[in-house]
């Protein structure tokens, strides 16, 4: 591990400090300068004692695609939540599940993490494994009616990835997304 | 105005509670660990979000609303992590009903314990996924 | 209002009871971990319902603690099992005292 200048380190840690301070203030429940200052102290202490590798870098936030992503995400949450809930209620129980691999195209730690989190949060899909080198994500799909249904769900994961990259990816990530347009789903 | 807010809050609470019930039902009815994870962690996320929204509407006062928001954020951030850890161990220990798998693209060396462990579900090993049944 | 309260507690109580059933039945350690995780989340939902019905914010900090506890608990058990499997010589952790899955006990010689 290389020693980097304190300034760059601090710059990369700023989002983390902000997040920790926000959590601290929310935990106290009220806003005051004392809370803010003590939160800053605690955050800096945590970051000095338990240093983390920085993952934030080369990302940017585009507000409009971000709203699109969150809107679709909420809709997915409801639709698939209803689907999984119906699976638990219906007579006969679960018939078929599937384990599939999806070839992702984003190539940054943060984006891959976000895709995995989004996939895992939406009901009906569960991330089993994420291969960072090959960018292959393995998922367990709960209601898998037939092969067509499985293909549709795999394509949907790629759509989610596209929305995420549009919202948070750098220009290079966007270009990579367009370059891989033809090869989508990994051949089994 | 308050009556309307109450109606919305109780609708959210009822929906969230119903989702908690489906989580329990799924835990009991689903056939293997991976499916049970779906039941346990999924209606949970949406259910907890709905309950938190309902509670935040009922408890007026920003401090409480922010703290409930924090709980919801923790849920959203941590649920996938624990689900991923558990599901990985579950797959490795072969707690998967292979006869219910339509497709398994993850098979192969290194992902699962190769040798017989006496640990598989009783009716597990038709190693090939069965024929497609239209449902 | 009371009817809605009863319905809410009934739904959540039934969910918690079913999670307890799975916790008791097992059959494997992982099933129990999943059941515990779900049970804790259902409990936190119940606390939130109580807070909403009574309009009393006293249990809200408890919610934060419970939601974090569920995460820490399930992650540490999952890592524990994974670590045991890595170190075990027979491959399933029997030599380290890890209980076998009950699903498998019919197949034991």
Short mmCIF file of C-alpha atoms in Angstrom, two decimals:
data_model
loop_
_atom_site.label_atom_id
_atom_site.label_comp_id
_atom_site.label_asym_id
_atom_site.label_seq_id
_atom_site.Cartn_x
_atom_site.Cartn_y
_atom_site.Cartn_z
CA UNK A 1 0.00 0.00 0.00
CA UNK A 2 1.40 3.34 -0.97
CA UNK A 3 1.51 6.25 1.37
CA UNK A 4 -0.49 9.07 -0.15
CA UNK A 5 -0.44 12.68 0.81
CA UNK A 6 -2.77 13.59 3.62
CA UNK A 7 -4.64 16.10 1.46
CA UNK A 8 -5.84 13.55 -1.14
CA UNK A 9 -6.71 11.12 1.60
CA UNK A 10 -8.78 13.71 3.34
CA UNK A 11 -10.51 14.67 0.11
CA UNK A 12 -11.50 11.06 -0.52
CA UNK A 13 -12.75 10.67 3.03
CA UNK A 14 -15.01 13.73 2.95
CA UNK A 15 -18.19 11.86 1.91
CA UNK A 16 -17.59 9.33 4.65
CA UNK A 17 -17.10 12.07 7.25
CA UNK A 18 -20.30 13.75 6.11
CA UNK A 19 -22.22 10.49 6.33
CA UNK A 20 -20.89 9.73 9.82
CA UNK A 21 -21.73 13.21 11.05
CA UNK A 22 -25.25 12.97 9.61
CA UNK A 23 -25.78 9.61 11.33
CA UNK A 24 -24.49 11.07 14.59
CA UNK A 25 -26.79 14.07 14.45
CA UNK A 26 -29.75 11.86 13.51
CA UNK A 27 -29.00 9.55 16.42
CA UNK A 28 -29.10 12.47 18.80
CA UNK A 29 -32.32 13.52 17.18
CA UNK A 30 -31.81 17.25 17.41
CA UNK A 31 -29.71 19.67 15.49
CA UNK A 32 -27.26 21.80 17.43
CA UNK A 33 -23.72 23.04 17.01
CA UNK A 34 -22.55 20.90 19.91
CA UNK A 35 -23.88 17.81 18.17
CA UNK A 36 -22.21 18.81 14.93
CA UNK A 37 -18.83 19.39 16.56
CA UNK A 38 -18.91 16.21 18.63
CA UNK A 39 -20.02 14.33 15.51
CA UNK A 40 -17.06 15.69 13.59
CA UNK A 41 -14.72 14.64 16.38
CA UNK A 42 -16.19 11.14 16.51
CA UNK A 43 -16.09 10.79 12.72
CA UNK A 44 -12.45 11.83 12.52
CA UNK A 45 -11.55 9.52 15.39
CA UNK A 46 -13.33 6.61 13.70
CA UNK A 47 -11.60 7.29 10.39
CA UNK A 48 -8.16 7.54 12.01
CA UNK A 49 -8.58 4.46 14.13
CA UNK A 50 -10.33 2.33 11.50
CA UNK A 51 -9.10 3.54 8.12
CA UNK A 52 -11.02 2.39 5.05
CA UNK A 53 -9.85 2.16 1.47
CA UNK A 54 -11.60 4.87 -0.49
CA UNK A 55 -14.06 3.70 -3.07
CA UNK A 56 -15.42 7.04 -4.13
CA UNK A 57 -13.68 8.29 -7.22
CA UNK A 58 -14.56 8.87 -10.83
CA UNK A 59 -18.25 9.03 -10.07
CA UNK A 60 -20.58 11.86 -10.60
CA UNK A 61 -24.22 12.34 -9.80
CA UNK A 62 -26.72 13.27 -12.47
CA UNK A 63 -29.91 14.39 -10.77
CA UNK A 64 -32.47 13.54 -13.42
CA UNK A 65 -31.29 9.97 -14.20
CA UNK A 66 -30.95 9.48 -10.46
CA UNK A 67 -34.61 10.31 -10.01
CA UNK A 68 -35.44 7.94 -12.87
CA UNK A 69 -33.47 5.20 -11.16
CA UNK A 70 -35.09 5.72 -7.77
CA UNK A 71 -38.56 5.87 -9.30
CA UNK A 72 -38.07 2.61 -11.16
CA UNK A 73 -36.47 1.11 -8.07
CA UNK A 74 -39.47 1.93 -5.91
CA UNK A 75 -41.84 0.55 -8.55
CA UNK A 76 -39.76 -2.65 -8.77
CA UNK A 77 -39.83 -2.93 -5.01
CA UNK A 78 -43.61 -2.88 -5.00
CA UNK A 79 -44.22 -5.10 -8.02
CA UNK A 80 -41.75 -7.81 -7.10
CA UNK A 81 -42.65 -7.52 -3.43
CA UNK A 82 -46.21 -8.38 -4.38
CA UNK A 83 -44.94 -11.23 -6.54
CA UNK A 84 -42.88 -12.80 -3.76
CA UNK A 85 -45.68 -12.27 -1.26
CA UNK A 86 -48.04 -14.09 -3.65
CA UNK A 87 -45.54 -16.95 -3.87
CA UNK A 88 -45.74 -17.38 -0.12
CA UNK A 89 -49.54 -17.33 -0.12
CA UNK A 90 -50.48 -19.36 -3.14
CA UNK A 91 -51.44 -23.00 -2.81
CA UNK A 92 -48.81 -25.44 -3.98
CA UNK A 93 -45.86 -23.39 -2.83
CA UNK A 94 -42.79 -22.55 -4.83
CA UNK A 95 -42.29 -24.71 -7.88
CA UNK A 96 -39.14 -23.48 -9.59
CA UNK A 97 -36.15 -21.35 -8.77
CA UNK A 98 -33.08 -20.59 -10.84
CA UNK A 99 -29.46 -19.62 -10.42
CA UNK A 100 -28.19 -17.44 -13.24
CA UNK A 101 -25.07 -15.52 -14.10
CA UNK A 102 -25.16 -12.06 -15.60
CA UNK A 103 -22.27 -10.36 -17.32
CA UNK A 104 -22.17 -6.79 -16.07
CA UNK A 105 -20.45 -4.00 -17.95
CA UNK A 106 -19.71 -1.42 -15.29
CA UNK A 107 -16.14 -1.48 -14.10
CA UNK A 108 -15.89 0.36 -10.82
CA UNK A 109 -16.12 -0.97 -7.30
CA UNK A 110 -18.78 1.49 -6.29
CA UNK A 111 -21.01 0.90 -9.30
CA UNK A 112 -20.77 -2.88 -9.00
CA UNK A 113 -21.64 -2.63 -5.32
CA UNK A 114 -24.64 -0.48 -6.12
CA UNK A 115 -25.85 -2.89 -8.79
CA UNK A 116 -25.50 -5.78 -6.37
CA UNK A 117 -27.32 -3.90 -3.62
CA UNK A 118 -30.13 -2.86 -5.92
CA UNK A 119 -30.50 -6.41 -7.26
CA UNK A 120 -30.46 -7.86 -3.79
CA UNK A 121 -32.98 -5.40 -2.40
CA UNK A 122 -35.55 -5.98 -5.09
CA UNK A 123 -37.53 -9.07 -4.09
CA UNK A 124 -37.16 -12.17 -6.18
CA UNK A 125 -33.45 -11.89 -6.80
CA UNK A 126 -30.63 -12.60 -4.40
CA UNK A 127 -26.96 -12.06 -5.13
CA UNK A 128 -24.96 -15.23 -4.53
CA UNK A 129 -21.60 -14.16 -5.82
CA UNK A 130 -19.93 -11.23 -7.53
CA UNK A 131 -16.76 -11.84 -9.47
CA UNK A 132 -14.90 -8.54 -9.50
CA UNK A 133 -12.34 -9.54 -12.15
CA UNK A 134 -14.76 -10.93 -14.71
CA UNK A 135 -17.64 -8.66 -13.62
CA UNK A 136 -19.97 -11.63 -13.42
CA UNK A 137 -22.80 -11.53 -10.94
CA UNK A 138 -24.51 -14.74 -9.85
CA UNK A 139 -28.10 -14.44 -8.69
CA UNK A 140 -30.76 -16.69 -7.32
CA UNK A 141 -34.18 -15.96 -8.79
CA UNK A 142 -37.21 -17.06 -6.85
CA UNK A 143 -40.24 -17.34 -9.08
CA UNK A 144 -38.78 -18.78 -12.28
CA UNK A 145 -41.73 -19.84 -14.36
CA UNK A 146 -39.91 -20.94 -17.49
CA UNK A 147 -36.75 -20.22 -19.42
CA UNK A 148 -38.32 -17.19 -21.03
CA UNK A 149 -39.10 -15.74 -17.64
CA UNK A 150 -35.50 -16.31 -16.54
CA UNK A 151 -34.18 -14.53 -19.62
CA UNK A 152 -36.51 -11.62 -18.96
CA UNK A 153 -35.27 -11.28 -15.41
CA UNK A 154 -31.64 -11.42 -16.51
CA UNK A 155 -32.33 -8.68 -19.04
CA UNK A 156 -34.00 -6.68 -16.29
CA UNK A 157 -30.85 -6.80 -14.15
CA UNK A 158 -28.94 -5.33 -17.08
CA UNK A 159 -31.56 -2.60 -17.43
CA UNK A 160 -31.13 -1.74 -13.75
CA UNK A 161 -27.39 -1.59 -14.28
CA UNK A 162 -27.86 0.75 -17.23
CA UNK A 163 -30.04 3.09 -15.17
CA UNK A 164 -27.49 3.08 -12.37
CA UNK A 165 -24.58 3.84 -14.67
CA UNK A 166 -26.58 6.64 -16.27
CA UNK A 167 -27.23 8.07 -12.83
CA UNK A 168 -23.86 7.65 -11.14
CA UNK A 169 -21.27 6.49 -13.64
CA UNK A 170 -18.43 8.50 -15.09
CA UNK A 171 -18.17 9.25 -18.81
CA UNK A 172 -15.85 6.26 -19.26
CA UNK A 173 -18.43 3.98 -17.65
CA UNK A 174 -21.12 5.28 -19.97
CA UNK A 175 -18.89 4.66 -22.98
CA UNK A 176 -18.17 1.14 -21.78
CA UNK A 177 -21.89 0.55 -21.45
CA UNK A 178 -22.50 1.58 -25.03
CA UNK A 179 -19.53 -0.41 -26.30
CA UNK A 180 -20.95 -3.62 -24.87
CA UNK A 181 -24.39 -3.07 -26.25
CA UNK A 182 -24.55 -6.26 -28.31
CA UNK A 183 -23.18 -8.80 -25.88
CA UNK A 184 -25.59 -8.71 -23.04
CA UNK A 185 -26.33 -11.94 -21.27
CA UNK A 186 -23.56 -14.39 -20.61
CA UNK A 187 -23.84 -17.62 -22.53
CA UNK A 188 -24.25 -20.57 -20.18
CA UNK B 1 -56.33 16.83 7.32
CA UNK B 2 -55.29 14.79 10.35
CA UNK B 3 -57.98 12.23 9.52
CA UNK B 4 -56.53 11.83 6.04
CA UNK B 5 -53.02 11.49 7.45
CA UNK B 6 -54.25 8.85 9.86
CA UNK B 7 -55.87 6.88 7.06
CA UNK B 8 -52.65 6.94 5.03
CA UNK B 9 -50.61 5.98 8.09
CA UNK B 10 -52.87 3.06 8.96
CA UNK B 11 -52.88 1.87 5.35
CA UNK B 12 -49.06 1.83 5.40
CA UNK B 13 -48.97 0.09 8.76
CA UNK B 14 -51.48 -2.56 7.67
CA UNK B 15 -49.64 -3.26 4.43
CA UNK B 16 -46.34 -3.50 6.28
CA UNK B 17 -47.77 -5.83 8.91
CA UNK B 18 -49.27 -8.03 6.20
CA UNK B 19 -45.86 -8.22 4.54
CA UNK B 20 -44.35 -9.27 7.87
CA UNK B 21 -46.91 -12.07 7.98
CA UNK B 22 -45.97 -13.18 4.46
CA UNK B 23 -42.33 -13.19 5.55
CA UNK B 24 -43.21 -15.64 8.32
CA UNK B 25 -45.37 -17.73 5.97
CA UNK B 26 -42.59 -17.89 3.41
CA UNK B 27 -40.08 -18.93 6.05
CA UNK B 28 -42.27 -21.89 6.93
CA UNK B 29 -43.46 -22.85 3.47
CA UNK B 30 -40.47 -22.37 1.19
CA UNK B 31 -38.41 -25.47 0.44
CA UNK B 32 -34.75 -24.54 0.91
CA UNK B 33 -32.47 -22.02 2.55
CA UNK B 34 -32.06 -19.80 -0.49
CA UNK B 35 -35.80 -19.52 -1.04
CA UNK B 36 -36.33 -18.86 2.64
CA UNK B 37 -33.84 -16.03 2.37
CA UNK B 38 -36.10 -14.45 -0.22
CA UNK B 39 -39.00 -14.75 2.15
CA UNK B 40 -37.06 -13.52 5.13
CA UNK B 41 -35.25 -10.58 3.68
CA UNK B 42 -37.55 -9.31 0.98
CA UNK B 43 -41.07 -8.59 2.14
CA UNK B 44 -39.09 -7.47 5.13
CA UNK B 45 -37.44 -4.57 3.32
CA UNK B 46 -40.65 -3.25 1.83
CA UNK B 47 -42.64 -4.12 4.94
CA UNK B 48 -40.28 -2.34 7.29
CA UNK B 49 -40.18 0.69 4.99
CA UNK B 50 -43.98 0.87 4.97
CA UNK B 51 -44.21 0.47 8.75
CA UNK B 52 -41.59 3.18 9.25
CA UNK B 53 -43.46 5.55 6.94
CA UNK B 54 -46.68 4.87 8.83
CA UNK B 55 -45.04 5.42 12.19
CA UNK B 56 -43.34 8.60 10.98
CA UNK B 57 -46.71 9.99 9.91
CA UNK B 58 -48.32 9.13 13.23
CA UNK B 59 -45.49 10.43 15.40
CA UNK B 60 -45.35 14.03 14.43
CA UNK B 61 -42.13 15.76 15.23
CA UNK B 62 -39.10 15.84 12.99
CA UNK B 63 -36.67 14.21 15.40
CA UNK B 64 -38.63 10.95 15.41
CA UNK B 65 -39.13 11.03 11.66
CA UNK B 66 -35.40 11.42 11.09
CA UNK B 67 -34.58 8.59 13.42
CA UNK B 68 -37.08 6.30 11.69
CA UNK B 69 -35.51 7.33 8.39
CA UNK B 70 -32.17 6.28 9.82
CA UNK B 71 -33.58 2.87 10.75
CA UNK B 72 -34.92 2.45 7.22
CA UNK B 73 -31.56 3.47 5.74
CA UNK B 74 -29.74 0.97 7.94
CA UNK B 75 -32.14 -1.71 6.78
CA UNK B 76 -31.59 -0.90 3.13
CA UNK B 77 -27.81 -0.82 3.53
CA UNK B 78 -27.37 -3.92 5.65
CA UNK B 79 -30.00 -6.35 4.40
CA UNK B 80 -28.15 -7.19 1.14
CA UNK B 81 -24.86 -7.68 2.97
CA UNK B 82 -26.14 -10.25 5.43
CA UNK B 83 -28.24 -11.90 2.72
CA UNK B 84 -25.18 -12.25 0.51
CA UNK B 85 -23.02 -13.72 3.27
CA UNK B 86 -25.62 -16.26 4.30
CA UNK B 87 -26.54 -17.26 0.75
CA UNK B 88 -22.92 -17.87 -0.14
CA UNK B 89 -22.40 -20.22 2.77
CA UNK B 90 -25.72 -21.88 1.98
CA UNK B 91 -24.74 -22.53 -1.63
CA UNK B 92 -21.34 -23.85 -0.65
CA UNK B 93 -22.85 -26.24 1.86
CA UNK B 94 -25.32 -27.44 -0.80
CA UNK B 95 -28.44 -26.33 1.01
CA UNK B 96 -30.06 -26.01 -2.37
CA UNK B 97 -32.88 -28.14 -3.67
CA UNK B 98 -31.41 -28.96 -7.05
CA UNK B 99 -34.58 -30.59 -8.30
CA UNK B 100 -36.35 -27.24 -8.04
CA UNK B 101 -33.72 -25.36 -10.00
CA UNK B 102 -34.74 -24.48 -13.50
CA UNK B 103 -31.28 -23.23 -14.45
CA UNK B 104 -28.01 -23.34 -12.60
CA UNK B 105 -25.30 -21.40 -14.33
CA UNK B 106 -23.08 -21.33 -11.28
CA UNK B 107 -22.15 -25.00 -11.27
CA UNK B 108 -18.55 -25.95 -11.67
CA UNK B 109 -15.35 -26.22 -9.77
CA UNK B 110 -14.74 -24.13 -6.72
CA UNK B 111 -18.22 -22.89 -6.01
CA UNK B 112 -19.51 -25.84 -4.13
CA UNK B 113 -18.07 -28.61 -2.04
CA UNK B 114 -17.48 -31.35 -4.55
CA UNK B 115 -17.55 -34.40 -2.34
CA UNK B 116 -20.53 -35.90 -0.65
CA UNK B 117 -20.97 -34.47 2.82
CA UNK B 118 -24.10 -36.14 4.05
CA UNK B 119 -25.37 -32.63 4.26
CA UNK B 120 -27.63 -32.31 1.25
CA UNK B 121 -31.39 -32.29 1.51
CA UNK B 122 -32.81 -35.77 1.33
CA UNK B 123 -34.34 -35.44 -2.08
CA UNK B 124 -31.59 -33.33 -3.56
CA UNK B 125 -29.44 -34.96 -6.12
CA UNK B 126 -30.94 -35.27 -9.47
CA UNK B 127 -27.95 -33.21 -10.49
CA UNK B 128 -29.53 -32.04 -13.72
CA UNK B 129 -32.33 -29.51 -13.46
CA UNK B 130 -35.57 -31.19 -14.32
CA UNK B 131 -37.79 -30.50 -17.30
CA UNK B 132 -39.68 -27.26 -17.44
CA UNK B 133 -43.12 -27.43 -15.92
CA UNK B 134 -45.52 -24.77 -17.07
CA UNK B 135 -47.28 -23.46 -14.04
CA UNK C 1 -59.13 2.45 15.83
CA UNK C 2 -58.95 -0.45 18.28
CA UNK C 3 -60.01 -2.84 15.55
CA UNK C 4 -57.13 -1.69 13.38
CA UNK C 5 -54.80 -2.03 16.35
CA UNK C 6 -55.92 -5.60 16.95
CA UNK C 7 -55.51 -6.44 13.27
CA UNK C 8 -52.00 -4.98 13.22
CA UNK C 9 -50.87 -6.86 16.31
CA UNK C 10 -52.48 -10.06 15.02
CA UNK C 11 -50.70 -9.86 11.67
CA UNK C 12 -47.33 -9.11 13.22
CA UNK C 13 -47.78 -11.65 15.98
CA UNK C 14 -48.66 -14.35 13.47
CA UNK C 15 -45.59 -13.47 11.42
CA UNK C 16 -43.36 -13.64 14.49
CA UNK C 17 -44.92 -16.96 15.51
CA UNK C 18 -44.25 -18.46 12.07
CA UNK C 19 -40.64 -17.24 12.22
CA UNK C 20 -40.37 -18.94 15.62
CA UNK C 21 -41.72 -22.15 14.09
CA UNK C 22 -38.97 -22.05 11.49
CA UNK C 23 -36.44 -21.26 14.22
CA UNK C 24 -37.54 -24.36 16.12
CA UNK C 25 -37.77 -26.65 13.09
CA UNK C 26 -34.41 -25.71 11.66
CA UNK C 27 -33.34 -27.94 9.97
CA UNK C 28 -29.92 -26.36 9.44
CA UNK C 29 -28.04 -23.70 11.32
CA UNK C 30 -28.45 -21.34 8.37
CA UNK C 31 -32.22 -21.71 8.47
CA UNK C 32 -32.11 -20.65 12.07
CA UNK C 33 -29.92 -17.66 11.27
CA UNK C 34 -32.38 -16.52 8.60
CA UNK C 35 -35.28 -17.07 10.96
CA UNK C 36 -33.60 -15.08 13.74
CA UNK C 37 -32.85 -12.25 11.36
CA UNK C 38 -36.45 -12.13 10.20
CA UNK C 39 -37.74 -12.42 13.75
CA UNK C 40 -35.71 -9.40 14.84
CA UNK C 41 -36.99 -7.37 11.91
CA UNK C 42 -40.58 -8.38 12.67
CA UNK C 43 -40.00 -7.36 16.28
CA UNK C 44 -38.74 -3.97 15.18
CA UNK C 45 -41.81 -3.61 12.98
CA UNK C 46 -43.93 -4.46 16.01
CA UNK C 47 -42.19 -1.80 18.08
CA UNK C 48 -42.79 0.75 15.33
CA UNK C 49 -46.47 -0.24 15.21
CA UNK C 50 -46.68 0.21 18.98
CA UNK C 51 -45.07 3.63 18.71
CA UNK C 52 -47.49 4.61 15.96
CA UNK C 53 -50.59 3.38 17.79
CA UNK C 54 -49.72 4.96 21.11
CA UNK C 55 -48.12 8.01 19.54
CA UNK C 56 -45.27 7.54 22.01
CA UNK C 57 -41.76 8.01 20.67
CA UNK C 58 -39.98 6.33 23.59
CA UNK C 59 -39.25 3.10 21.73
CA UNK C 60 -37.78 4.77 18.65
CA UNK C 61 -34.14 4.57 19.85
CA UNK C 62 -34.71 0.89 20.60
CA UNK C 63 -35.62 0.45 16.94
CA UNK C 64 -32.22 1.73 15.86
CA UNK C 65 -30.45 -0.69 18.18
CA UNK C 66 -32.56 -3.69 17.15
CA UNK C 67 -32.12 -3.03 13.44
CA UNK C 68 -28.34 -2.88 13.82
CA UNK C 69 -28.28 -5.89 16.12
CA UNK C 70 -30.05 -8.05 13.53
CA UNK C 71 -27.35 -7.22 10.99
CA UNK C 72 -24.40 -7.78 13.29
CA UNK C 73 -25.83 -11.06 14.57
CA UNK C 74 -26.52 -12.69 11.23
CA UNK C 75 -23.26 -11.52 9.67
CA UNK C 76 -21.17 -12.79 12.54
CA UNK C 77 -22.85 -16.20 12.54
CA UNK C 78 -22.49 -16.52 8.76
CA UNK C 79 -18.81 -15.58 8.93
CA UNK C 80 -18.35 -17.98 11.82
CA UNK C 81 -19.78 -20.90 9.86
CA UNK C 82 -17.75 -19.93 6.79
CA UNK C 83 -14.55 -19.77 8.84
CA UNK C 84 -15.27 -23.11 10.45
CA UNK C 85 -15.81 -24.70 7.05
CA UNK C 86 -12.48 -23.31 5.88
CA UNK C 87 -10.61 -24.73 8.83
CA UNK C 88 -12.45 -28.01 9.08
CA UNK C 89 -10.63 -31.12 7.92
CA UNK C 90 -13.62 -33.30 7.13
CA UNK C 91 -15.13 -30.53 5.05
CA UNK C 92 -18.38 -30.10 6.92
CA UNK C 93 -17.15 -28.91 10.29
CA UNK C 94 -18.16 -32.02 12.16
CA UNK C 95 -14.70 -32.32 13.70
CA UNK C 96 -14.99 -28.79 15.05
CA UNK C 97 -18.33 -29.42 16.66
CA UNK C 98 -20.55 -27.79 14.06
CA UNK C 99 -23.93 -29.51 14.18
CA UNK C 100 -25.00 -31.36 11.08
CA UNK C 101 -28.03 -30.26 9.17
CA UNK C 102 -31.06 -32.21 10.28
CA UNK C 103 -32.03 -32.61 6.62
CA UNK C 104 -29.08 -34.93 6.31
CA UNK C 105 -29.51 -37.04 9.37
CA UNK C 106 -31.67 -39.58 7.64
CA UNK C 107 -28.77 -40.26 5.32
CA UNK C 108 -26.16 -40.82 7.96
CA UNK C 109 -24.98 -44.41 8.15
#
